[in-house]
Every structure is written in structure tokens, then in C-alpha cells.
């Protein structure tokens, strides 16, 4: 955790040199290394090998939205027919049952996360049905956290009541930016009053942690827009704020072509927006966590960061320490000690496979000893901006010589002023913290910068 936001290298030459593409490292190996060599048979075998008594995290992907926001990088689509959503919920139940059967038991869940898309596209009736189906396959009784990503514009008080009746403890509201000009440019119209109303419903219903998702680097957006948005949302005193840089990847998300690229901020403007927001949040009493999260000191995420227990997964930074993550729904990714697997991304393929009573696995990757070692190194860099290579190697029964190629790549980061190393301990410099993904990439032997598969690090 950073005690205070840090400044980026000031010169335009530095910015142009460092604003390269790199993975966000919500996993290692990243999804770019997943192949069809891992399929249903491997997923079933890995589920059966889950240790008895160890809790798992459960993620459910709900790929439906009322509208299609042009900036969105998620797997989702606009849907208005209730029967499409209801039938999807039933298939989630079928996938959950097959997962439990493969594991050979009703797995105990430590954390349940509903993501999307927009989980509050489910009617209260469908939401209750979803919980009933999940509860028949998994043990949800002892879950420490039940979280959901929500669209304030489509949230209702009835939905909030239904969700809190089923144990909702944390909610993330998608805000992005409150400037009408910026909202028009990304096709997401949402006045502050709508966000304020949603936050009021959640707090009144007893949701203990409120997160707001904001973005910088959007078309037509400037520092003034970012700060004005913060002025408004800080009146709600959210427990956490996620401040994401817009990733313009139209080669992966074709709907982003609707955004006028000439209206996007350049690298210097993006970094100015990010720095101004970080400084304002620091002044407001929020701790900076990792590369894009902020939390009040009393929040569990901030406590985990202070204690060195911060983790990173497909939902971003988390205090959830479960080794196994079970993903249900189209495009969801699962993780066990043996490897990762991802469901079919196309909703129709996912539906067809589940209806045929097969786990809907499309691709994945089996972890090697080197993968596990590097995954820990990368996670600690992304969470703590530092890592003790000797200690990590020792915990994996390996010597530092295993990292010889990585250390050669790390030397480039040191020469660029991003990292420093001493007796096996690697530390991001103050300027390097903002570009820590480049340092992490030094420990990623699969990364191919020329392939241009990833978003810019700024």
C-alpha cells in the first residue's frame, strides 16, 4: 500500500517512453496464455482435488445491461426481455450443481461476488431464485462477504431490499464521471442525484461497505471534470473508491469504435487526471492502495494492505485470501492450485454446453512451478510495490537462478529508473509505482510487447 499518492516522471520524453502496453495482472499467467488444451476434463479433475475444508470464493457473471456503455470492457449485452435473464439464472443453477458434483461435495463459500454486466438487471424474484440455486450447490451460510456490482440508473429500492435480505454486505456503484459532456461521449447518462439515491438505499438497508467506481482518460474528460466528480461523490463518504484508467482496446471490444479517438486525453493529460484525483483523495483521508484503489483507513481493504494481506484477482484488489476461485456464467474464470479455466465467452455457446450437462469450459492453462513462483512475485509487486525474491524462491523450493532471464529484464526497468534491487529485494521507485505493471512484466516470460494485446499502463 502506498502511504501517499506518488508523482509520475514529469518530462514528456519520459511519459512517451514509459506509456507502453502491459497486462493488468489480475492473474498470472494472464488470460492471453489460456488455450483449448485445458477443457472440461481438467476442470473436473482440479475441482475434485480441492482440499477438504478449505473455503472458496464464488463469482457469478451476469452479462446483461439496460444500455451499452461505449467505454465498457466487460462481457455484456443490452437485454430487455425478462425470459432471457430468467433462463440464464436457471442455467447458472445447473452449472453450480455440476461444479459441486465434480468437487464431490457442497463447497463452503467465503466470498460471493455478483458481477457483470449489471446484476441488478435481475428482478427481485430472479435474484432470490439465483440465491436458492446457489445455496443448493454451495454452502453460503458462513460467507464473510456478499458483493454486487450495480448500475445506479437501474437500481430499485425493492432490489436492494431483496439483496440485503440475502446477505449483501458490499456494493459497487458504477459512476465513472458526472460531467454531462463526458457522459454523452460514452453513452452513459447518469445525474449525481441517481447515484446519491442508490447510495442512500444501500446504506439504509444495512450494506456495510460502499464502493464507487470512477474512471479517468475518457473522451472529452479533463482534470476539472475528474475533480468536480470527486467533489460530488465524496459527499457520500464511500468506504472505497476504484479509480480506473480507461482502456481503449477497440481491437478487443468493437463497440469502443463508437468513441471518437481524437477526443481522448493524451498520456500527459491522463496522468494529470490520475494524479489530481489521487491527491484529492489523499487530502480527503483515503489511503492509496495498489495502482487504482483508495479506501478509508477503517475499511477492510486498507487494513489488509497495512497487514501485508492484500491480494489481486479478476475483480481487482481484494482482502479475500481464498486460493480457489469458482466462476459461474459466460466468460467466468476459475482458479485452483493446479491452474485456470475459462467458460465460453459467447453466451449462446455457454448456454448450449450447460444445457447438454457439460461444464462449459472453453480454455485455460495448467500452472508450472515457475508459474506459481512468478505469480506470487507479480502479485506482491502489484499489491506492495516490493517483493523479496529470495524469500519467494525459498517458499517454492527454488533458487534465484531460476529467475536469471527475469533479472535481465528487470535490469532494463532499473536503468529506466522504475525499480531498484538490493540483495534479492526489488522495490518500485516512487516514479515506478505508477508504472509497476512494467516491473511486473519483467517477471512474465510469456509477455510479448509487440503483440499489443493489452492496455496502456498510464
Short mmCIF file of C-alpha atoms in Angstrom, two decimals:
data_model
loop_
_atom_site.label_atom_id
_atom_site.label_comp_id
_atom_site.label_asym_id
_atom_site.label_seq_id
_atom_site.Cartn_x
_atom_site.Cartn_y
_atom_site.Cartn_z
CA UNK A 1 0.00 0.00 0.00
CA UNK A 2 1.26 3.46 -0.77
CA UNK A 3 1.12 5.83 2.17
CA UNK A 4 0.60 8.76 -0.16
CA UNK A 5 -0.01 9.17 -3.90
CA UNK A 6 3.21 9.47 -5.87
CA UNK A 7 4.11 11.60 -8.83
CA UNK A 8 4.90 10.33 -12.31
CA UNK A 9 8.06 11.31 -14.23
CA UNK A 10 7.46 14.87 -15.35
CA UNK A 11 9.05 15.14 -18.81
CA UNK A 12 7.11 14.44 -21.98
CA UNK A 13 10.01 12.25 -23.17
CA UNK A 14 9.71 10.05 -20.07
CA UNK A 15 5.96 9.76 -20.47
CA UNK A 16 6.18 8.77 -24.12
CA UNK A 17 8.85 6.17 -23.30
CA UNK A 18 7.00 4.62 -20.37
CA UNK A 19 3.43 4.70 -21.65
CA UNK A 20 3.63 1.20 -23.08
CA UNK A 21 1.16 -1.66 -23.18
CA UNK A 22 1.22 -4.28 -20.43
CA UNK A 23 -1.19 -6.66 -18.69
CA UNK A 24 -3.16 -5.54 -15.65
CA UNK A 25 -2.00 -8.74 -13.92
CA UNK A 26 -5.26 -9.71 -12.29
CA UNK A 27 -3.89 -13.22 -12.87
CA UNK A 28 -0.65 -14.90 -13.83
CA UNK A 29 -0.35 -16.38 -16.35
CA UNK A 30 -2.77 -13.91 -17.92
CA UNK A 31 -5.77 -14.92 -20.00
CA UNK A 32 -3.67 -14.34 -23.11
CA UNK A 33 -1.93 -17.64 -22.29
CA UNK A 34 -5.16 -19.66 -21.98
CA UNK A 35 -5.58 -22.37 -24.66
CA UNK A 36 -8.13 -25.11 -25.50
CA UNK A 37 -5.60 -27.64 -24.16
CA UNK A 38 -7.39 -27.18 -20.83
CA UNK A 39 -11.01 -28.29 -21.02
CA UNK A 40 -13.78 -29.91 -19.03
CA UNK A 41 -11.75 -32.96 -18.04
CA UNK A 42 -9.03 -30.83 -16.45
CA UNK A 43 -11.56 -28.61 -14.68
CA UNK A 44 -13.32 -31.65 -13.21
CA UNK A 45 -10.02 -33.15 -12.07
CA UNK A 46 -8.90 -29.90 -10.46
CA UNK A 47 -12.25 -29.42 -8.72
CA UNK A 48 -12.02 -32.95 -7.29
CA UNK A 49 -8.56 -32.10 -5.92
CA UNK A 50 -9.74 -29.10 -3.87
CA UNK A 51 -8.63 -29.56 -0.24
CA UNK A 52 -11.37 -30.62 2.18
CA UNK A 53 -12.48 -27.84 4.49
CA UNK A 54 -10.84 -25.03 2.53
CA UNK A 55 -13.33 -22.26 1.65
CA UNK A 56 -13.58 -20.97 -1.91
CA UNK A 57 -14.55 -17.68 -3.50
CA UNK A 58 -17.52 -17.77 -5.83
CA UNK A 59 -18.01 -15.40 -8.77
CA UNK A 60 -21.22 -15.26 -10.83
CA UNK A 61 -21.16 -13.38 -14.13
CA UNK A 62 -24.44 -11.81 -15.25
CA UNK A 63 -23.84 -10.44 -18.77
CA UNK A 64 -26.86 -8.15 -19.08
CA UNK A 65 -27.25 -4.38 -19.12
CA UNK A 66 -30.08 -1.96 -19.82
CA UNK A 67 -27.75 0.05 -22.06
CA UNK A 68 -24.38 -0.46 -23.72
CA UNK A 69 -21.79 2.00 -22.41
CA UNK A 70 -19.23 2.64 -25.12
CA UNK A 71 -16.20 2.56 -22.78
CA UNK A 72 -17.10 -0.84 -21.32
CA UNK A 73 -14.55 -3.64 -21.44
CA UNK A 74 -16.80 -6.27 -19.86
CA UNK A 75 -18.55 -9.23 -21.44
CA UNK A 76 -22.13 -7.95 -21.57
CA UNK A 77 -25.02 -7.02 -23.86
CA UNK A 78 -28.17 -4.91 -23.71
CA UNK A 79 -31.23 -7.02 -22.88
CA UNK A 80 -34.85 -6.05 -22.22
CA UNK A 81 -36.58 -9.46 -22.21
CA UNK A 82 -37.16 -10.92 -18.77
CA UNK A 83 -37.32 -14.51 -20.00
CA UNK A 84 -33.75 -14.28 -21.34
CA UNK A 85 -32.48 -13.35 -17.89
CA UNK A 86 -34.64 -15.88 -16.04
CA UNK A 87 -33.49 -18.77 -18.25
CA UNK A 88 -29.87 -17.71 -17.70
CA UNK A 89 -30.39 -17.88 -13.93
CA UNK A 90 -31.71 -21.43 -14.24
CA UNK A 91 -28.63 -22.44 -16.23
CA UNK A 92 -26.38 -20.87 -13.58
CA UNK A 93 -28.07 -23.24 -11.15
CA UNK A 94 -27.35 -26.18 -13.43
CA UNK A 95 -23.68 -25.17 -13.75
CA UNK A 96 -23.45 -24.79 -9.96
CA UNK A 97 -24.80 -28.31 -9.43
CA UNK A 98 -22.34 -29.79 -11.94
CA UNK A 99 -19.49 -27.93 -10.23
CA UNK A 100 -20.48 -29.31 -6.82
CA UNK A 101 -20.76 -32.82 -8.28
CA UNK A 102 -17.29 -32.54 -9.78
CA UNK A 103 -15.90 -31.37 -6.44
CA UNK A 104 -17.65 -34.23 -4.71
CA UNK A 105 -19.19 -32.04 -2.04
CA UNK A 106 -21.01 -28.81 -1.26
CA UNK A 107 -18.13 -26.34 -1.21
CA UNK A 108 -18.03 -23.74 1.56
CA UNK A 109 -18.01 -20.18 0.21
CA UNK A 110 -16.02 -17.43 1.92
CA UNK A 111 -16.92 -14.67 -0.53
CA UNK A 112 -19.62 -14.38 -3.19
CA UNK A 113 -19.31 -11.74 -5.90
CA UNK A 114 -22.03 -10.92 -8.40
CA UNK A 115 -20.54 -9.18 -11.43
CA UNK A 116 -21.37 -8.31 -14.97
CA UNK A 117 -22.84 -6.68 -16.77
CA UNK A 118 -25.37 -5.45 -14.28
CA UNK A 119 -26.51 -7.87 -11.57
CA UNK A 120 -29.41 -5.59 -10.69
CA UNK A 121 -30.85 -6.36 -14.13
CA UNK A 122 -32.21 -9.42 -12.33
CA UNK A 123 -35.69 -8.90 -10.92
CA UNK A 124 -36.00 -9.41 -7.14
CA UNK A 125 -37.69 -12.73 -7.96
CA UNK A 126 -34.81 -13.84 -10.19
CA UNK A 127 -32.30 -12.69 -7.58
CA UNK A 128 -33.97 -14.83 -4.91
CA UNK A 129 -34.09 -17.74 -7.33
CA UNK A 130 -30.37 -17.33 -8.01
CA UNK A 131 -29.55 -17.46 -4.30
CA UNK A 132 -31.75 -20.52 -3.83
CA UNK A 133 -29.97 -22.32 -6.68
CA UNK A 134 -26.51 -21.35 -5.46
CA UNK A 135 -27.40 -22.35 -1.92
CA UNK A 136 -28.42 -25.82 -3.06
CA UNK A 137 -24.94 -26.41 -4.55
CA UNK A 138 -22.70 -24.36 -2.25
CA UNK A 139 -22.63 -23.60 1.47
CA UNK A 140 -23.25 -19.84 1.63
CA UNK A 141 -24.09 -19.69 5.33
CA UNK A 142 -20.63 -18.66 6.51
CA UNK A 143 -19.78 -16.23 3.68
CA UNK A 144 -17.88 -13.25 5.11
CA UNK A 145 -18.78 -11.06 2.16
CA UNK A 146 -21.52 -10.96 -0.46
CA UNK A 147 -20.83 -8.24 -3.01
CA UNK A 148 -22.50 -6.95 -6.16
CA UNK A 149 -21.63 -4.52 -8.95
CA UNK A 150 -24.60 -2.22 -9.54
CA UNK A 151 -25.82 0.35 -12.05
CA UNK A 152 -27.42 3.21 -10.07
CA UNK A 153 -29.67 4.14 -13.02
CA UNK A 154 -31.48 0.79 -12.96
CA UNK A 155 -31.30 0.08 -9.23
CA UNK A 156 -34.57 -0.05 -7.29
CA UNK A 157 -35.28 0.02 -3.58
CA UNK A 158 -37.05 -3.34 -3.93
CA UNK A 159 -33.90 -4.88 -5.42
CA UNK A 160 -31.76 -3.51 -2.59
CA UNK A 161 -34.15 -4.97 -0.04
CA UNK A 162 -34.14 -8.37 -1.74
CA UNK A 163 -30.33 -8.38 -1.91
CA UNK A 164 -29.80 -7.37 1.71
CA UNK A 165 -32.33 -9.97 2.80
CA UNK A 166 -29.97 -12.50 1.17
CA UNK A 167 -26.91 -11.08 2.94
CA UNK A 168 -25.48 -8.35 0.66
CA UNK A 169 -22.61 -6.71 2.57
CA UNK A 170 -20.77 -4.69 -0.09
CA UNK A 171 -21.94 -2.84 -3.18
CA UNK A 172 -20.03 -1.18 -6.00
CA UNK A 173 -21.80 1.61 -7.86
CA UNK A 174 -20.60 2.42 -11.36
CA UNK A 175 -20.23 6.20 -11.62
CA UNK A 176 -17.25 6.81 -13.97
CA UNK A 177 -17.70 10.61 -14.42
CA UNK A 178 -20.53 13.02 -13.67
CA UNK A 179 -19.85 15.59 -16.40
CA UNK A 180 -22.82 15.66 -18.84
CA UNK A 181 -20.41 16.19 -21.75
CA UNK A 182 -18.30 13.16 -20.81
CA UNK A 183 -21.39 11.06 -20.15
CA UNK A 184 -22.73 11.94 -23.60
CA UNK A 185 -19.41 10.96 -25.17
CA UNK A 186 -19.56 7.44 -23.65
CA UNK A 187 -23.35 6.88 -23.83
CA UNK A 188 -23.91 6.75 -20.07
CA UNK A 189 -26.27 9.46 -18.81
CA UNK A 190 -26.47 9.41 -15.02
CA UNK A 191 -27.01 12.54 -12.86
CA UNK A 192 -25.47 12.65 -9.40
CA UNK A 193 -28.93 12.51 -7.82
CA UNK A 194 -29.35 8.98 -9.18
CA UNK A 195 -26.08 7.89 -7.54
CA UNK A 196 -26.99 9.64 -4.29
CA UNK A 197 -30.39 7.91 -4.20
CA UNK A 198 -28.82 4.48 -4.77
CA UNK A 199 -26.23 5.03 -2.05
CA UNK A 200 -28.99 6.09 0.34
CA UNK A 201 -31.00 2.93 -0.28
CA UNK A 202 -27.95 0.71 0.24
CA UNK A 203 -26.86 2.39 3.44
CA UNK A 204 -30.40 2.43 4.86
CA UNK A 205 -30.69 -1.31 4.17
CA UNK A 206 -27.52 -2.02 6.16
CA UNK A 207 -24.90 -2.56 3.45
CA UNK A 208 -21.70 -2.08 5.41
CA UNK A 209 -19.25 -1.22 2.58
CA UNK A 210 -19.95 1.10 -0.34
CA UNK A 211 -17.57 1.34 -3.28
CA UNK A 212 -17.76 3.81 -6.15
CA UNK A 213 -16.11 3.08 -9.50
CA UNK A 214 -14.67 6.14 -11.25
CA UNK A 215 -12.67 6.50 -14.47
CA UNK A 216 -10.13 8.86 -15.96
CA UNK A 217 -8.90 9.06 -19.53
CA UNK A 218 -12.41 9.18 -21.01
CA UNK A 219 -13.24 11.21 -24.14
CA UNK A 220 -13.87 14.92 -23.51
CA UNK A 221 -12.64 14.47 -19.92
CA UNK A 222 -10.25 16.87 -18.24
CA UNK A 223 -8.78 17.36 -14.78
CA UNK A 224 -11.63 19.74 -13.92
CA UNK A 225 -14.22 17.05 -14.72
CA UNK A 226 -12.44 14.49 -12.56
CA UNK A 227 -12.20 16.86 -9.60
CA UNK A 228 -15.81 18.02 -9.92
CA UNK A 229 -16.94 14.39 -9.93
CA UNK A 230 -14.92 13.75 -6.78
CA UNK A 231 -16.36 16.87 -5.12
CA UNK A 232 -19.82 15.33 -5.52
CA UNK A 233 -19.14 11.68 -4.73
CA UNK A 234 -17.06 12.49 -1.64
CA UNK A 235 -20.19 13.95 -0.04
CA UNK A 236 -21.38 10.32 0.11
CA UNK A 237 -18.22 9.30 2.01
CA UNK A 238 -17.83 5.92 0.25
CA UNK A 239 -15.69 3.34 2.04
CA UNK A 240 -13.73 2.63 -1.14
CA UNK A 241 -13.15 4.30 -4.49
CA UNK A 242 -11.76 2.50 -7.52
CA UNK A 243 -10.16 4.92 -9.98
CA UNK A 244 -9.59 3.08 -13.25
CA UNK A 245 -7.83 4.39 -16.32
CA UNK A 246 -9.99 3.92 -19.41
CA UNK A 247 -8.53 1.11 -21.54
CA UNK A 248 -9.17 1.86 -25.20
CA UNK A 249 -8.93 -1.57 -26.85
CA UNK A 250 -11.27 -1.45 -29.86
CA UNK A 251 -9.48 -4.46 -31.38
CA UNK A 252 -10.93 -6.46 -28.45
CA UNK A 253 -14.15 -4.51 -27.80
CA UNK A 254 -15.58 -3.37 -31.16
CA UNK A 255 -18.24 -1.13 -29.57
CA UNK A 256 -15.41 1.14 -28.37
CA UNK A 257 -15.08 2.22 -32.00
CA UNK A 258 -18.13 4.39 -31.29
CA UNK A 259 -15.80 6.60 -29.22
CA UNK A 260 -14.11 9.42 -31.10
CA UNK A 261 -10.42 8.68 -30.55
CA UNK A 262 -9.49 12.27 -31.33
CA UNK A 263 -11.34 13.33 -28.16
CA UNK A 264 -9.34 11.02 -25.85
CA UNK A 265 -6.82 12.63 -23.47
CA UNK A 266 -3.16 12.03 -24.28
CA UNK A 267 -0.68 10.40 -21.90
CA UNK A 268 0.24 13.61 -20.07
CA UNK A 269 -3.43 14.55 -19.64
CA UNK A 270 -4.33 11.05 -18.38
CA UNK A 271 -1.57 11.17 -15.79
CA UNK A 272 -2.56 14.69 -14.73
CA UNK A 273 -6.13 13.49 -14.16
CA UNK A 274 -4.96 10.45 -12.19
CA UNK A 275 -2.54 12.47 -10.06
CA UNK A 276 -5.06 15.23 -9.30
CA UNK A 277 -7.63 12.64 -8.20
CA UNK A 278 -5.12 10.77 -6.05
CA UNK A 279 -4.01 13.97 -4.33
CA UNK A 280 -7.61 14.98 -3.64
CA UNK A 281 -8.46 11.57 -2.21
CA UNK A 282 -5.37 11.66 -0.01
CA UNK A 283 -6.42 15.07 1.31
CA UNK A 284 -9.89 13.64 1.99
CA UNK A 285 -8.43 10.93 4.22
CA UNK A 286 -8.27 7.96 1.84
CA UNK A 287 -5.32 5.59 1.73
CA UNK A 288 -3.91 4.79 -1.71
CA UNK A 289 -3.94 1.04 -2.34
CA UNK A 290 -2.15 -0.52 -5.27
CA UNK A 291 -2.40 1.21 -8.62
CA UNK A 292 -6.07 2.21 -8.69
CA UNK A 293 -7.88 1.77 -5.36
CA UNK A 294 -8.46 4.07 -2.40
CA UNK A 295 -10.06 3.24 0.93
CA UNK A 296 -10.82 4.81 4.26
CA UNK A 297 -8.30 3.64 6.88
CA UNK A 298 -11.07 1.74 8.71
CA UNK A 299 -12.07 -0.28 5.63
CA UNK A 300 -11.08 -3.95 5.46
CA UNK A 301 -9.12 -3.37 2.24
CA UNK A 302 -6.96 -0.73 3.90
CA UNK A 303 -6.46 -2.96 6.95
CA UNK A 304 -5.39 -5.83 4.71
CA UNK A 305 -2.93 -3.61 2.87
CA UNK A 306 -1.37 -2.43 6.13
CA UNK A 307 -1.01 -6.03 7.28
CA UNK A 308 0.51 -7.26 4.00
CA UNK A 309 -2.57 -9.39 3.26
CA UNK A 310 -3.70 -7.60 0.12
CA UNK A 311 -4.44 -9.83 -2.88
CA UNK A 312 -5.31 -9.31 -6.53
CA UNK A 313 -7.75 -11.28 -8.66
CA UNK A 314 -10.13 -10.75 -11.58
CA UNK A 315 -12.21 -8.31 -9.50
CA UNK A 316 -9.13 -6.21 -8.75
CA UNK A 317 -7.67 -5.67 -5.27
CA UNK A 318 -9.23 -7.73 -2.51
CA UNK A 319 -8.73 -8.88 1.06
CA UNK A 320 -10.10 -12.31 0.14
CA UNK A 321 -7.33 -14.84 0.70
CA UNK A 322 -9.06 -17.94 -0.70
CA UNK A 323 -6.75 -19.86 -3.01
CA UNK A 324 -9.61 -21.27 -5.09
CA UNK A 325 -11.99 -19.11 -7.12
CA UNK A 326 -15.01 -20.71 -8.79
CA UNK A 327 -16.52 -18.75 -11.67
CA UNK A 328 -20.02 -19.42 -13.00
CA UNK A 329 -21.65 -17.96 -16.10
CA UNK A 330 -20.49 -16.96 -19.57
CA UNK A 331 -16.82 -15.86 -19.71
CA UNK A 332 -16.20 -16.52 -15.98
CA UNK A 333 -12.73 -17.66 -14.96
CA UNK A 334 -11.96 -20.19 -12.24
CA UNK A 335 -8.69 -20.78 -10.41
CA UNK A 336 -7.35 -23.62 -8.28
CA UNK A 337 -3.82 -24.59 -7.24
CA UNK A 338 -3.48 -26.57 -10.48
CA UNK A 339 -4.49 -23.89 -12.95
CA UNK A 340 -7.07 -21.60 -14.52
CA UNK A 341 -10.02 -22.32 -16.76
CA UNK A 342 -12.44 -20.00 -18.52
CA UNK A 343 -16.01 -20.62 -19.59
CA UNK A 344 -17.22 -19.97 -23.11
CA UNK A 345 -17.31 -16.22 -23.64
CA UNK A 346 -20.16 -16.36 -26.15
CA UNK A 347 -23.39 -16.61 -24.17
CA UNK A 348 -25.03 -18.96 -26.68
CA UNK A 349 -22.11 -21.42 -26.52
CA UNK A 350 -22.22 -21.29 -22.72
CA UNK A 351 -25.99 -21.91 -22.68
CA UNK A 352 -25.75 -24.80 -25.14
CA UNK A 353 -22.94 -26.53 -23.26
CA UNK A 354 -24.64 -26.26 -19.86
CA UNK A 355 -27.93 -27.49 -21.35
CA UNK A 356 -26.01 -30.54 -22.59
CA UNK A 357 -24.99 -31.19 -18.97
CA UNK A 358 -21.31 -30.40 -19.54
CA UNK A 359 -19.13 -27.91 -17.71
CA UNK A 360 -18.84 -25.00 -20.17
CA UNK A 361 -15.02 -24.83 -20.22
CA UNK A 362 -13.52 -23.26 -23.34
CA UNK A 363 -9.84 -22.83 -22.47
CA UNK A 364 -7.34 -22.48 -19.65
CA UNK A 365 -3.77 -23.06 -18.53
CA UNK A 366 -2.10 -25.57 -16.21
CA UNK A 367 0.37 -23.99 -13.81
CA UNK A 368 4.02 -24.97 -13.66
CA UNK A 369 6.32 -24.49 -10.67
CA UNK A 370 7.74 -21.43 -12.40
CA UNK A 371 4.24 -20.02 -12.97
CA UNK A 372 3.37 -20.33 -9.29
CA UNK A 373 6.60 -18.69 -8.21
CA UNK A 374 6.23 -15.81 -10.65
CA UNK A 375 2.54 -15.40 -9.81
CA UNK A 376 3.49 -14.67 -6.19
CA UNK A 377 6.22 -12.25 -7.24
CA UNK A 378 3.89 -10.37 -9.56
CA UNK A 379 1.07 -10.25 -7.00
CA UNK A 380 3.34 -8.80 -4.34
CA UNK A 381 4.68 -6.19 -6.76
CA UNK A 382 1.14 -5.20 -7.78
CA UNK A 383 -0.04 -5.07 -4.15
CA UNK A 384 3.02 -3.88 -2.19
CA UNK A 385 5.28 -2.35 -4.89
CA UNK A 386 8.03 -4.55 -3.44
CA UNK A 387 8.98 -8.21 -3.19
CA UNK A 388 11.67 -10.31 -1.51
CA UNK A 389 12.76 -12.62 -4.33
CA UNK A 390 14.92 -14.80 -2.06
CA UNK A 391 12.02 -15.43 0.31
CA UNK A 392 9.58 -16.22 -2.50
CA UNK A 393 12.04 -18.58 -4.19
CA UNK A 394 12.70 -20.36 -0.90
CA UNK A 395 8.99 -20.84 -0.25
CA UNK A 396 8.70 -22.54 -3.66
CA UNK A 397 11.79 -24.71 -3.21
CA UNK A 398 13.70 -22.87 -5.92
CA UNK A 399 16.87 -20.86 -6.17
CA UNK A 400 17.33 -17.36 -7.51
CA UNK A 401 19.00 -18.81 -10.61
CA UNK A 402 15.52 -19.83 -11.79
CA UNK A 403 14.86 -16.11 -12.31
CA UNK A 404 18.00 -15.36 -14.32
CA UNK A 405 16.09 -14.27 -17.50
CA UNK A 406 13.68 -12.23 -15.38
CA UNK A 407 16.53 -10.40 -13.67
CA UNK A 408 17.93 -9.40 -17.05
CA UNK A 409 14.56 -7.88 -17.95
CA UNK A 410 14.39 -6.25 -14.51
CA UNK A 411 17.73 -4.57 -15.20
CA UNK A 412 16.04 -2.64 -18.01
CA UNK A 413 13.44 -1.33 -15.51
CA UNK A 414 16.25 -0.33 -13.17
CA UNK A 415 18.01 1.51 -15.97
CA UNK A 416 14.76 3.36 -16.70
CA UNK A 417 14.53 4.46 -13.07
CA UNK A 418 11.43 2.39 -12.33
CA UNK A 419 12.87 -0.17 -9.91
CA UNK A 420 15.74 -0.73 -7.54
CA UNK A 421 17.06 -4.04 -6.20
CA UNK A 422 19.33 -4.93 -3.30
CA UNK A 423 20.21 -8.42 -2.03
CA UNK A 424 17.20 -10.00 -3.70
CA UNK A 425 14.67 -7.37 -2.67
CA UNK A 426 13.01 -5.50 -5.52
CA UNK A 427 11.33 -2.17 -4.86
CA UNK A 428 9.47 0.15 -7.21
CA UNK A 429 10.91 3.65 -7.10
CA UNK A 430 8.47 6.49 -6.33
CA UNK A 431 8.14 7.17 -10.07
CA UNK A 432 7.99 3.44 -10.82
CA UNK A 433 4.95 2.81 -8.67
CA UNK A 434 2.67 4.32 -11.26
CA UNK A 435 4.27 2.06 -13.89
CA UNK A 436 4.53 -1.05 -11.73
CA UNK A 437 2.89 -3.14 -14.46
CA UNK A 438 6.11 -2.71 -16.45
CA UNK A 439 8.13 -4.02 -13.50
CA UNK A 440 5.74 -6.95 -13.12
CA UNK A 441 6.12 -7.69 -16.83
CA UNK A 442 9.83 -8.32 -16.25
CA UNK A 443 8.77 -11.48 -14.42
CA UNK A 444 6.36 -12.55 -17.17
CA UNK A 445 8.22 -14.73 -19.69
CA UNK A 446 5.06 -15.00 -21.82
CA UNK A 447 4.63 -11.27 -22.31
CA UNK A 448 5.05 -10.10 -25.89
CA UNK A 449 5.01 -6.31 -26.06
CA UNK A 450 4.87 -6.40 -29.84
CA UNK A 451 1.57 -8.30 -29.81
CA UNK A 452 -0.20 -5.18 -28.45
CA UNK A 453 -2.89 -7.22 -26.68
CA UNK A 454 -3.05 -5.09 -23.56
CA UNK A 455 -3.98 -1.56 -22.47
CA UNK A 456 -1.53 1.28 -21.86
CA UNK A 457 -0.02 1.45 -18.39
CA UNK A 458 -0.98 5.12 -17.94
#
